[in-house]
């Protein structure tokens, strides 16, 4: 019996690089899929399948793969008997409605009776139904953004990240239909050995993701403001404080969330902190 866990990731596209680098950050070594369908990890019981992203949910449901990395947008469009284990924080985008700049748009009601081109007909029709709008949905598989300029549709519903593709096609974003990011999915009821490997992998993924969201910070603090500085830097349990050779000063080590980073640094400086060093963390185990 094959004891490896099989993971399906995108072969080449927006999710490929981040999927590969995430597995590598989990300490898993393998050759990438350039021109290959499959790769076997050298130091972890994992086989990596390189596939088109749209096919991943079906392969997982059909047991060709046990788990996969795929955009939530695809999962929402094609409901399958698979479970979302974890959102992964990359491949962030939104499915948005956009209209040509000449289109007078005040509210979603203005889309009533219009023709909308999209690759996500189910998500769009649910969204329109929720807003009691009836429109004609025209399903196309690619280059949705050019549909209005060639007279194929009045509006589009397409994936957007920066919005520059819409802009350069003379379109204006008017509604967000859904937010999406890459997610780790699994088929339900994995065999016990596979489940064990998945648990190990998710443990590593959690450590890598936590590390990405935090920074290790070291600084010198005057003892007079030590108490206040410790309050700002709670750390995992509490910060490490060590006396410096110079009297009246201490070295403080702690972990801070990336999101609060600049605000915390400014407050620390106001409290007299000096020699602030900020380092990235590779893994963080709670
Ligand atoms: P494939 O050949 O694998 O079918 P594709 O062309 O369908 O590739 P990509 O454009 O590489 O797919 O997008 C893959 C996923 O990346 C999308 O399903 C979505 O989850 C995510 N994504 C992030 N930003 C964007 C964006 N600006 N446009 C499209 N997809 C995006
Ligand atoms: Zn695709």
mmCIF file of C-alpha atoms and ligand atoms in Angstrom:
data_model
loop_
_atom_site.group_PDB
_atom_site.id
_atom_site.type_symbol
_atom_site.label_atom_id
_atom_site.label_comp_id
_atom_site.label_asym_id
_atom_site.label_seq_id
_atom_site.Cartn_x
_atom_site.Cartn_y
_atom_site.Cartn_z
ATOM 1 C CA UNK A 1 0.000 0.000 0.000
ATOM 2 C CA UNK A 2 1.218 3.463 -0.881
ATOM 3 C CA UNK A 3 1.781 5.364 2.357
ATOM 4 C CA UNK A 4 2.469 8.713 0.725
ATOM 5 C CA UNK A 5 0.093 11.639 0.945
ATOM 6 C CA UNK A 6 -0.676 13.088 -2.484
ATOM 7 C CA UNK A 7 -1.014 16.840 -2.903
ATOM 8 C CA UNK A 8 -2.232 18.604 -6.062
ATOM 9 C CA UNK A 9 -0.903 22.093 -6.733
ATOM 10 C CA UNK A 10 -1.145 24.438 -9.725
ATOM 11 C CA UNK A 11 1.331 23.579 -12.454
ATOM 12 C CA UNK A 12 1.932 27.045 -13.788
ATOM 13 C CA UNK A 13 0.075 30.178 -12.853
ATOM 14 C CA UNK A 14 -0.525 32.629 -10.067
ATOM 15 C CA UNK A 15 -0.579 30.046 -7.265
ATOM 16 C CA UNK A 16 2.372 27.904 -8.390
ATOM 17 C CA UNK A 17 5.318 29.764 -6.943
ATOM 18 C CA UNK A 18 3.727 30.432 -3.566
ATOM 19 C CA UNK A 19 2.467 26.842 -3.270
ATOM 20 C CA UNK A 20 5.933 25.457 -3.971
ATOM 21 C CA UNK A 21 7.697 27.892 -1.682
ATOM 22 C CA UNK A 22 5.230 27.204 1.147
ATOM 23 C CA UNK A 23 5.937 23.461 0.966
ATOM 24 C CA UNK A 24 9.664 24.194 0.873
ATOM 25 C CA UNK A 25 9.379 26.429 3.946
ATOM 26 C CA UNK A 26 7.815 23.423 5.662
ATOM 27 C CA UNK A 27 11.164 21.703 5.112
ATOM 28 C CA UNK A 28 9.905 19.478 2.287
ATOM 29 C CA UNK A 29 12.432 18.931 -0.486
ATOM 30 C CA UNK A 30 11.367 18.085 -4.029
ATOM 31 C CA UNK A 31 12.099 19.011 -7.637
ATOM 32 C CA UNK A 32 9.613 21.483 -9.028
ATOM 33 C CA UNK A 33 7.242 20.445 -11.722
ATOM 34 C CA UNK A 34 8.786 22.110 -14.711
ATOM 35 C CA UNK A 35 7.477 19.910 -17.515
ATOM 36 C CA UNK A 36 6.609 17.168 -15.042
ATOM 37 C CA UNK A 37 3.281 15.795 -13.857
ATOM 38 C CA UNK A 38 4.532 14.562 -10.522
ATOM 39 C CA UNK A 39 7.407 14.777 -8.079
ATOM 40 C CA UNK A 40 8.169 12.696 -4.974
ATOM 41 C CA UNK A 41 9.499 14.519 -1.920
ATOM 42 C CA UNK A 42 12.893 13.312 -0.737
ATOM 43 C CA UNK A 43 12.448 13.791 3.000
ATOM 44 C CA UNK A 44 8.698 13.683 3.668
ATOM 45 C CA UNK A 45 6.033 11.122 2.640
ATOM 46 C CA UNK A 46 4.486 13.447 0.049
ATOM 47 C CA UNK A 47 3.878 13.155 -3.699
ATOM 48 C CA UNK A 48 3.284 16.435 -5.505
ATOM 49 C CA UNK A 49 1.027 16.517 -8.592
ATOM 50 C CA UNK A 50 1.250 19.560 -10.862
ATOM 51 C CA UNK A 51 -2.162 20.286 -12.428
ATOM 52 C CA UNK A 52 -4.388 23.027 -13.845
ATOM 53 C CA UNK A 53 -5.966 24.817 -10.915
ATOM 54 C CA UNK A 54 -9.545 24.247 -12.136
ATOM 55 C CA UNK A 55 -8.982 20.481 -12.115
ATOM 56 C CA UNK A 56 -7.681 20.284 -8.544
ATOM 57 C CA UNK A 57 -11.043 20.029 -6.677
ATOM 58 C CA UNK A 58 -12.178 17.176 -8.907
ATOM 59 C CA UNK A 59 -8.898 15.273 -8.581
ATOM 60 C CA UNK A 60 -9.152 15.541 -4.801
ATOM 61 C CA UNK A 61 -12.786 14.429 -4.791
ATOM 62 C CA UNK A 62 -11.966 11.508 -7.100
ATOM 63 C CA UNK A 63 -9.094 10.389 -4.824
ATOM 64 C CA UNK A 64 -6.418 10.905 -7.466
ATOM 65 C CA UNK A 65 -4.961 13.306 -4.876
ATOM 66 C CA UNK A 66 -5.664 13.407 -1.135
ATOM 67 C CA UNK A 67 -5.211 17.132 -0.628
ATOM 68 C CA UNK A 68 -4.690 20.230 -2.768
ATOM 69 C CA UNK A 69 -3.995 23.935 -2.857
ATOM 70 C CA UNK A 70 -6.585 25.936 -4.794
ATOM 71 C CA UNK A 71 -8.309 29.335 -4.805
ATOM 72 C CA UNK A 72 -11.487 29.676 -2.740
ATOM 73 C CA UNK A 73 -13.059 31.213 -5.873
ATOM 74 C CA UNK A 74 -12.837 27.853 -7.629
ATOM 75 C CA UNK A 75 -14.179 25.997 -4.591
ATOM 76 C CA UNK A 76 -17.165 28.338 -4.408
ATOM 77 C CA UNK A 77 -17.981 27.941 -8.094
ATOM 78 C CA UNK A 78 -17.724 24.168 -8.217
ATOM 79 C CA UNK A 79 -19.148 22.708 -5.037
ATOM 80 C CA UNK A 80 -17.410 19.373 -4.385
ATOM 81 C CA UNK A 81 -17.261 16.892 -1.536
ATOM 82 C CA UNK A 82 -13.991 18.231 -0.166
ATOM 83 C CA UNK A 83 -13.083 20.097 2.997
ATOM 84 C CA UNK A 84 -11.239 23.366 3.454
ATOM 85 C CA UNK A 85 -8.503 22.697 6.016
ATOM 86 C CA UNK A 86 -6.827 26.092 6.103
ATOM 87 C CA UNK A 87 -6.667 29.420 4.303
ATOM 88 C CA UNK A 88 -3.107 30.058 3.218
ATOM 89 C CA UNK A 89 -2.843 33.842 2.921
ATOM 90 C CA UNK A 90 -1.614 34.057 -0.681
ATOM 91 C CA UNK A 91 -3.363 34.233 -4.074
ATOM 92 C CA UNK A 92 -5.499 37.001 -2.633
ATOM 93 C CA UNK A 93 -8.001 38.465 -5.061
ATOM 94 C CA UNK A 94 -11.654 39.357 -5.332
ATOM 95 C CA UNK A 95 -14.362 38.458 -7.778
ATOM 96 C CA UNK A 96 -15.759 41.805 -8.853
ATOM 97 C CA UNK A 97 -18.387 43.268 -11.143
ATOM 98 C CA UNK A 98 -17.045 45.910 -13.508
ATOM 99 C CA UNK A 99 -18.650 48.102 -16.150
ATOM 100 C CA UNK A 100 -17.264 50.203 -19.005
ATOM 101 C CA UNK A 101 -16.403 53.760 -17.978
ATOM 102 C CA UNK A 102 -19.291 55.069 -20.114
ATOM 103 C CA UNK A 103 -21.846 52.943 -18.212
ATOM 104 C CA UNK A 104 -23.922 55.027 -15.766
ATOM 105 C CA UNK A 105 -23.850 52.961 -12.615
ATOM 106 C CA UNK A 106 -25.605 53.986 -9.408
ATOM 107 C CA UNK A 107 -26.532 50.670 -7.890
ATOM 108 C CA UNK A 108 -26.620 46.988 -8.682
ATOM 109 C CA UNK A 109 -30.155 47.456 -10.006
ATOM 110 C CA UNK A 110 -28.564 49.089 -13.077
ATOM 111 C CA UNK A 111 -27.363 45.620 -14.112
ATOM 112 C CA UNK A 112 -30.966 44.390 -14.492
ATOM 113 C CA UNK A 113 -31.539 43.054 -18.010
ATOM 114 C CA UNK A 114 -27.874 43.472 -18.939
ATOM 115 C CA UNK A 115 -25.515 40.873 -20.325
ATOM 116 C CA UNK A 116 -22.628 39.991 -17.967
ATOM 117 C CA UNK A 117 -19.602 37.953 -19.069
ATOM 118 C CA UNK A 118 -17.891 35.740 -16.462
ATOM 119 C CA UNK A 119 -16.079 32.475 -15.823
ATOM 120 C CA UNK A 120 -17.978 32.173 -12.523
ATOM 121 C CA UNK A 121 -21.648 31.780 -13.519
ATOM 122 C CA UNK A 122 -22.823 30.046 -10.332
ATOM 123 C CA UNK A 123 -21.285 32.527 -7.901
ATOM 124 C CA UNK A 124 -22.579 35.398 -10.018
ATOM 125 C CA UNK A 125 -26.108 34.064 -10.345
ATOM 126 C CA UNK A 126 -26.312 33.498 -6.548
ATOM 127 C CA UNK A 127 -25.059 37.037 -5.996
ATOM 128 C CA UNK A 128 -27.564 38.561 -8.428
ATOM 129 C CA UNK A 129 -30.396 36.500 -6.934
ATOM 130 C CA UNK A 130 -29.474 37.739 -3.430
ATOM 131 C CA UNK A 131 -29.851 41.279 -4.759
ATOM 132 C CA UNK A 132 -33.030 40.483 -6.716
ATOM 133 C CA UNK A 133 -31.418 41.406 -10.030
ATOM 134 C CA UNK A 134 -32.133 39.461 -13.196
ATOM 135 C CA UNK A 135 -29.414 39.627 -15.817
ATOM 136 C CA UNK A 136 -28.193 37.483 -18.658
ATOM 137 C CA UNK A 137 -25.030 35.596 -17.697
ATOM 138 C CA UNK A 138 -22.679 34.812 -20.522
ATOM 139 C CA UNK A 139 -20.097 32.180 -19.505
ATOM 140 C CA UNK A 140 -16.663 32.419 -21.096
ATOM 141 C CA UNK A 141 -13.520 30.644 -19.983
ATOM 142 C CA UNK A 142 -10.891 33.326 -20.429
ATOM 143 C CA UNK A 143 -10.156 36.970 -21.351
ATOM 144 C CA UNK A 144 -13.397 38.076 -19.736
ATOM 145 C CA UNK A 145 -12.132 41.659 -19.500
ATOM 146 C CA UNK A 146 -12.308 42.215 -23.253
ATOM 147 C CA UNK A 147 -15.953 41.118 -23.570
ATOM 148 C CA UNK A 148 -17.496 44.629 -23.378
ATOM 149 C CA UNK A 149 -15.082 46.172 -25.892
ATOM 150 C CA UNK A 150 -15.874 43.500 -28.492
ATOM 151 C CA UNK A 151 -19.609 43.877 -27.913
ATOM 152 C CA UNK A 152 -20.047 40.491 -26.221
ATOM 153 C CA UNK A 153 -21.373 41.865 -22.925
ATOM 154 C CA UNK A 154 -22.409 45.044 -21.094
ATOM 155 C CA UNK A 155 -20.471 44.218 -17.939
ATOM 156 C CA UNK A 156 -18.046 41.622 -16.551
ATOM 157 C CA UNK A 157 -17.626 39.652 -13.357
ATOM 158 C CA UNK A 158 -13.964 38.751 -13.096
ATOM 159 C CA UNK A 159 -11.068 38.150 -10.689
ATOM 160 C CA UNK A 160 -9.171 41.269 -9.730
ATOM 161 C CA UNK A 161 -6.148 41.879 -7.545
ATOM 162 C CA UNK A 162 -4.684 45.309 -8.298
ATOM 163 C CA UNK A 163 -7.381 46.334 -10.756
ATOM 164 C CA UNK A 164 -4.867 47.318 -13.438
ATOM 165 C CA UNK A 165 -6.215 44.808 -15.986
ATOM 166 C CA UNK A 166 -9.711 46.246 -15.610
ATOM 167 C CA UNK A 167 -8.380 49.771 -15.863
ATOM 168 C CA UNK A 168 -6.384 49.130 -19.007
ATOM 169 C CA UNK A 169 -9.506 47.658 -20.601
ATOM 170 C CA UNK A 170 -11.567 50.762 -19.833
ATOM 171 C CA UNK A 171 -13.525 49.087 -17.057
ATOM 172 C CA UNK A 172 -14.511 50.338 -13.624
ATOM 173 C CA UNK A 173 -15.037 48.062 -10.638
ATOM 174 C CA UNK A 174 -18.465 48.560 -9.077
ATOM 175 C CA UNK A 175 -19.217 45.629 -6.736
ATOM 176 C CA UNK A 176 -17.221 42.986 -4.854
ATOM 177 C CA UNK A 177 -18.896 39.623 -5.263
ATOM 178 C CA UNK A 178 -16.474 37.570 -3.142
ATOM 179 C CA UNK A 179 -13.015 37.742 -1.576
ATOM 180 C CA UNK A 180 -10.694 34.842 -2.207
ATOM 181 C CA UNK A 181 -7.316 33.405 -1.285
ATOM 182 C CA UNK A 182 -5.576 30.077 -1.720
ATOM 183 C CA UNK A 183 -6.692 27.299 0.614
ATOM 184 C CA UNK A 184 -5.517 23.846 1.589
ATOM 185 C CA UNK A 185 -8.275 21.325 0.856
ATOM 186 C CA UNK A 186 -8.610 17.616 1.626
ATOM 187 C CA UNK A 187 -11.011 14.876 0.794
ATOM 188 C CA UNK A 188 -12.990 13.724 3.824
ATOM 189 C CA UNK A 189 -12.270 10.417 5.564
ATOM 190 C CA UNK A 190 -8.603 10.009 4.720
ATOM 191 C CA UNK A 191 -7.049 6.665 5.731
ATOM 192 C CA UNK A 192 -5.315 6.809 9.092
ATOM 193 C CA UNK A 193 -1.729 6.914 7.708
ATOM 194 C CA UNK A 194 -2.618 9.715 5.291
ATOM 195 C CA UNK A 195 -4.412 11.655 8.027
ATOM 196 C CA UNK A 196 -1.276 11.391 10.178
ATOM 197 C CA UNK A 197 0.858 12.862 7.384
ATOM 198 C CA UNK A 198 -1.694 15.642 6.825
ATOM 199 C CA UNK A 199 -1.618 16.460 10.554
ATOM 200 C CA UNK A 200 2.187 16.733 10.394
ATOM 201 C CA UNK A 201 1.972 18.948 7.340
ATOM 202 C CA UNK A 202 -0.665 21.273 8.847
ATOM 203 C CA UNK A 203 1.412 21.524 12.032
ATOM 204 C CA UNK A 204 4.336 22.758 9.914
ATOM 205 C CA UNK A 205 2.125 25.059 7.835
ATOM 206 C CA UNK A 206 0.747 26.652 10.985
ATOM 207 C CA UNK A 207 4.289 27.266 12.269
ATOM 208 C CA UNK A 208 5.386 28.801 8.958
ATOM 209 C CA UNK A 209 2.294 30.994 8.695
ATOM 210 C CA UNK A 210 2.573 32.192 12.306
ATOM 211 C CA UNK A 211 6.230 33.056 11.675
ATOM 212 C CA UNK A 212 5.316 35.064 8.574
ATOM 213 C CA UNK A 213 2.916 37.172 10.600
ATOM 214 C CA UNK A 214 5.404 37.967 13.349
ATOM 215 C CA UNK A 215 8.827 39.548 13.803
ATOM 216 C CA UNK A 216 11.507 39.035 16.406
ATOM 217 C CA UNK A 217 12.502 42.323 17.967
ATOM 218 C CA UNK A 218 15.561 43.232 20.081
ATOM 219 C CA UNK A 219 16.186 46.637 21.584
ATOM 220 C CA UNK A 220 17.985 48.523 24.305
ATOM 221 C CA UNK A 221 15.708 50.185 26.838
ATOM 222 C CA UNK A 222 16.484 52.691 29.551
ATOM 223 C CA UNK A 223 15.498 51.066 32.858
ATOM 224 C CA UNK A 224 13.256 54.017 33.700
ATOM 225 C CA UNK A 225 10.811 53.092 30.893
ATOM 226 C CA UNK A 226 11.322 49.323 31.092
ATOM 227 C CA UNK A 227 7.915 48.659 32.607
ATOM 228 C CA UNK A 228 6.079 50.584 29.880
ATOM 229 C CA UNK A 229 8.102 48.947 27.127
ATOM 230 C CA UNK A 230 7.345 45.485 28.502
ATOM 231 C CA UNK A 231 3.633 46.341 28.390
ATOM 232 C CA UNK A 232 3.899 47.210 24.683
ATOM 233 C CA UNK A 233 5.820 43.998 23.894
ATOM 234 C CA UNK A 234 3.908 41.131 25.461
ATOM 235 C CA UNK A 235 5.825 38.448 23.464
ATOM 236 C CA UNK A 236 4.751 34.811 23.365
ATOM 237 C CA UNK A 237 4.727 34.463 27.132
ATOM 238 C CA UNK A 238 6.530 37.623 28.195
ATOM 239 C CA UNK A 239 9.615 39.388 26.843
ATOM 240 C CA UNK A 240 13.155 38.418 27.793
ATOM 241 C CA UNK A 241 14.901 41.197 29.723
ATOM 242 C CA UNK A 242 18.659 41.150 30.329
ATOM 243 C CA UNK A 243 20.817 43.834 31.897
ATOM 244 C CA UNK A 244 23.333 45.566 29.609
ATOM 245 C CA UNK A 245 26.935 46.091 30.733
ATOM 246 C CA UNK A 246 26.117 49.800 30.869
ATOM 247 C CA UNK A 247 24.249 50.637 34.058
ATOM 248 C CA UNK A 248 20.656 51.845 33.742
ATOM 249 C CA UNK A 249 19.988 49.988 30.459
ATOM 250 C CA UNK A 250 18.506 46.611 29.588
ATOM 251 C CA UNK A 251 18.216 44.512 26.448
ATOM 252 C CA UNK A 252 14.638 43.442 25.635
ATOM 253 C CA UNK A 253 13.779 40.576 23.236
ATOM 254 C CA UNK A 254 10.266 39.843 22.095
ATOM 255 C CA UNK A 255 7.927 38.894 19.246
ATOM 256 C CA UNK A 256 5.523 41.349 17.639
ATOM 257 C CA UNK A 257 2.779 40.976 15.061
ATOM 258 C CA UNK A 258 3.747 42.253 11.634
ATOM 259 C CA UNK A 259 0.457 44.194 11.437
ATOM 260 C CA UNK A 260 1.222 46.313 14.518
ATOM 261 C CA UNK A 261 4.834 46.683 13.552
ATOM 262 C CA UNK A 262 5.293 50.365 12.646
ATOM 263 C CA UNK A 263 3.017 51.641 15.350
ATOM 264 C CA UNK A 264 4.867 49.636 17.992
ATOM 265 C CA UNK A 265 8.257 50.838 16.748
ATOM 266 C CA UNK A 266 7.162 54.479 16.949
ATOM 267 C CA UNK A 267 5.886 54.083 20.509
ATOM 268 C CA UNK A 268 9.086 52.295 21.524
ATOM 269 C CA UNK A 269 11.201 55.146 20.191
ATOM 270 C CA UNK A 270 9.049 57.649 22.091
ATOM 271 C CA UNK A 271 9.766 55.680 25.273
ATOM 272 C CA UNK A 272 13.502 55.986 24.712
ATOM 273 C CA UNK A 273 14.297 52.604 23.113
ATOM 274 C CA UNK A 274 17.522 52.499 21.078
ATOM 275 C CA UNK A 275 19.360 50.055 18.819
ATOM 276 C CA UNK A 276 16.139 48.407 17.658
ATOM 277 C CA UNK A 277 16.778 45.263 15.566
ATOM 278 C CA UNK A 278 13.958 43.459 13.800
ATOM 279 C CA UNK A 279 14.457 39.941 12.440
ATOM 280 C CA UNK A 280 12.238 37.583 10.445
ATOM 281 C CA UNK A 281 11.248 34.319 12.048
ATOM 282 C CA UNK A 282 11.471 31.048 10.072
ATOM 283 C CA UNK A 283 9.123 28.944 12.156
ATOM 284 C CA UNK A 284 7.022 29.667 15.199
ATOM 285 C CA UNK A 285 5.699 26.852 17.341
ATOM 286 C CA UNK A 286 3.128 28.011 19.882
HETATM 287 P P1 LIG B 1 -4.540 27.180 -15.132
HETATM 288 O O1 LIG B 1 -3.713 27.059 -16.356
HETATM 289 O O2 LIG B 1 -3.924 26.438 -13.971
HETATM 290 O O3 LIG B 1 -5.981 26.862 -15.347
HETATM 291 P P2 LIG B 1 -5.487 29.929 -14.785
HETATM 292 O O4 LIG B 1 -5.077 30.832 -15.879
HETATM 293 O O5 LIG B 1 -6.885 29.440 -14.686
HETATM 294 O O6 LIG B 1 -4.437 28.721 -14.704
HETATM 295 P P3 LIG B 1 -4.379 31.818 -12.859
HETATM 296 O O7 LIG B 1 -4.623 33.075 -13.604
HETATM 297 O O8 LIG B 1 -2.979 31.359 -12.677
HETATM 298 O O9 LIG B 1 -5.271 30.611 -13.357
HETATM 299 O O10 LIG B 1 -5.058 32.011 -11.422
HETATM 300 C C1 LIG B 1 -5.048 31.001 -10.481
HETATM 301 C C2 LIG B 1 -5.730 31.492 -9.212
HETATM 302 O O11 LIG B 1 -5.005 32.604 -8.696
HETATM 303 C C3 LIG B 1 -7.131 32.037 -9.379
HETATM 304 O O12 LIG B 1 -8.107 30.998 -9.416
HETATM 305 C C4 LIG B 1 -7.268 32.890 -8.138
HETATM 306 O O13 LIG B 1 -7.616 32.079 -7.007
HETATM 307 C C5 LIG B 1 -5.875 33.421 -7.913
HETATM 308 N N1 LIG B 1 -5.674 34.859 -8.310
HETATM 309 C C6 LIG B 1 -5.054 35.793 -7.558
HETATM 310 N N2 LIG B 1 -5.039 36.989 -8.165
HETATM 311 C C7 LIG B 1 -5.647 36.848 -9.329
HETATM 312 C C8 LIG B 1 -5.937 37.743 -10.433
HETATM 313 N N3 LIG B 1 -5.610 39.026 -10.404
HETATM 314 N N4 LIG B 1 -6.549 37.240 -11.491
HETATM 315 C C9 LIG B 1 -6.864 35.928 -11.547
HETATM 316 N N5 LIG B 1 -6.617 35.057 -10.533
HETATM 317 C C10 LIG B 1 -6.037 35.488 -9.432
HETATM 318 ZN ZN1 LIG B 2 -7.504 27.723 -14.409
#
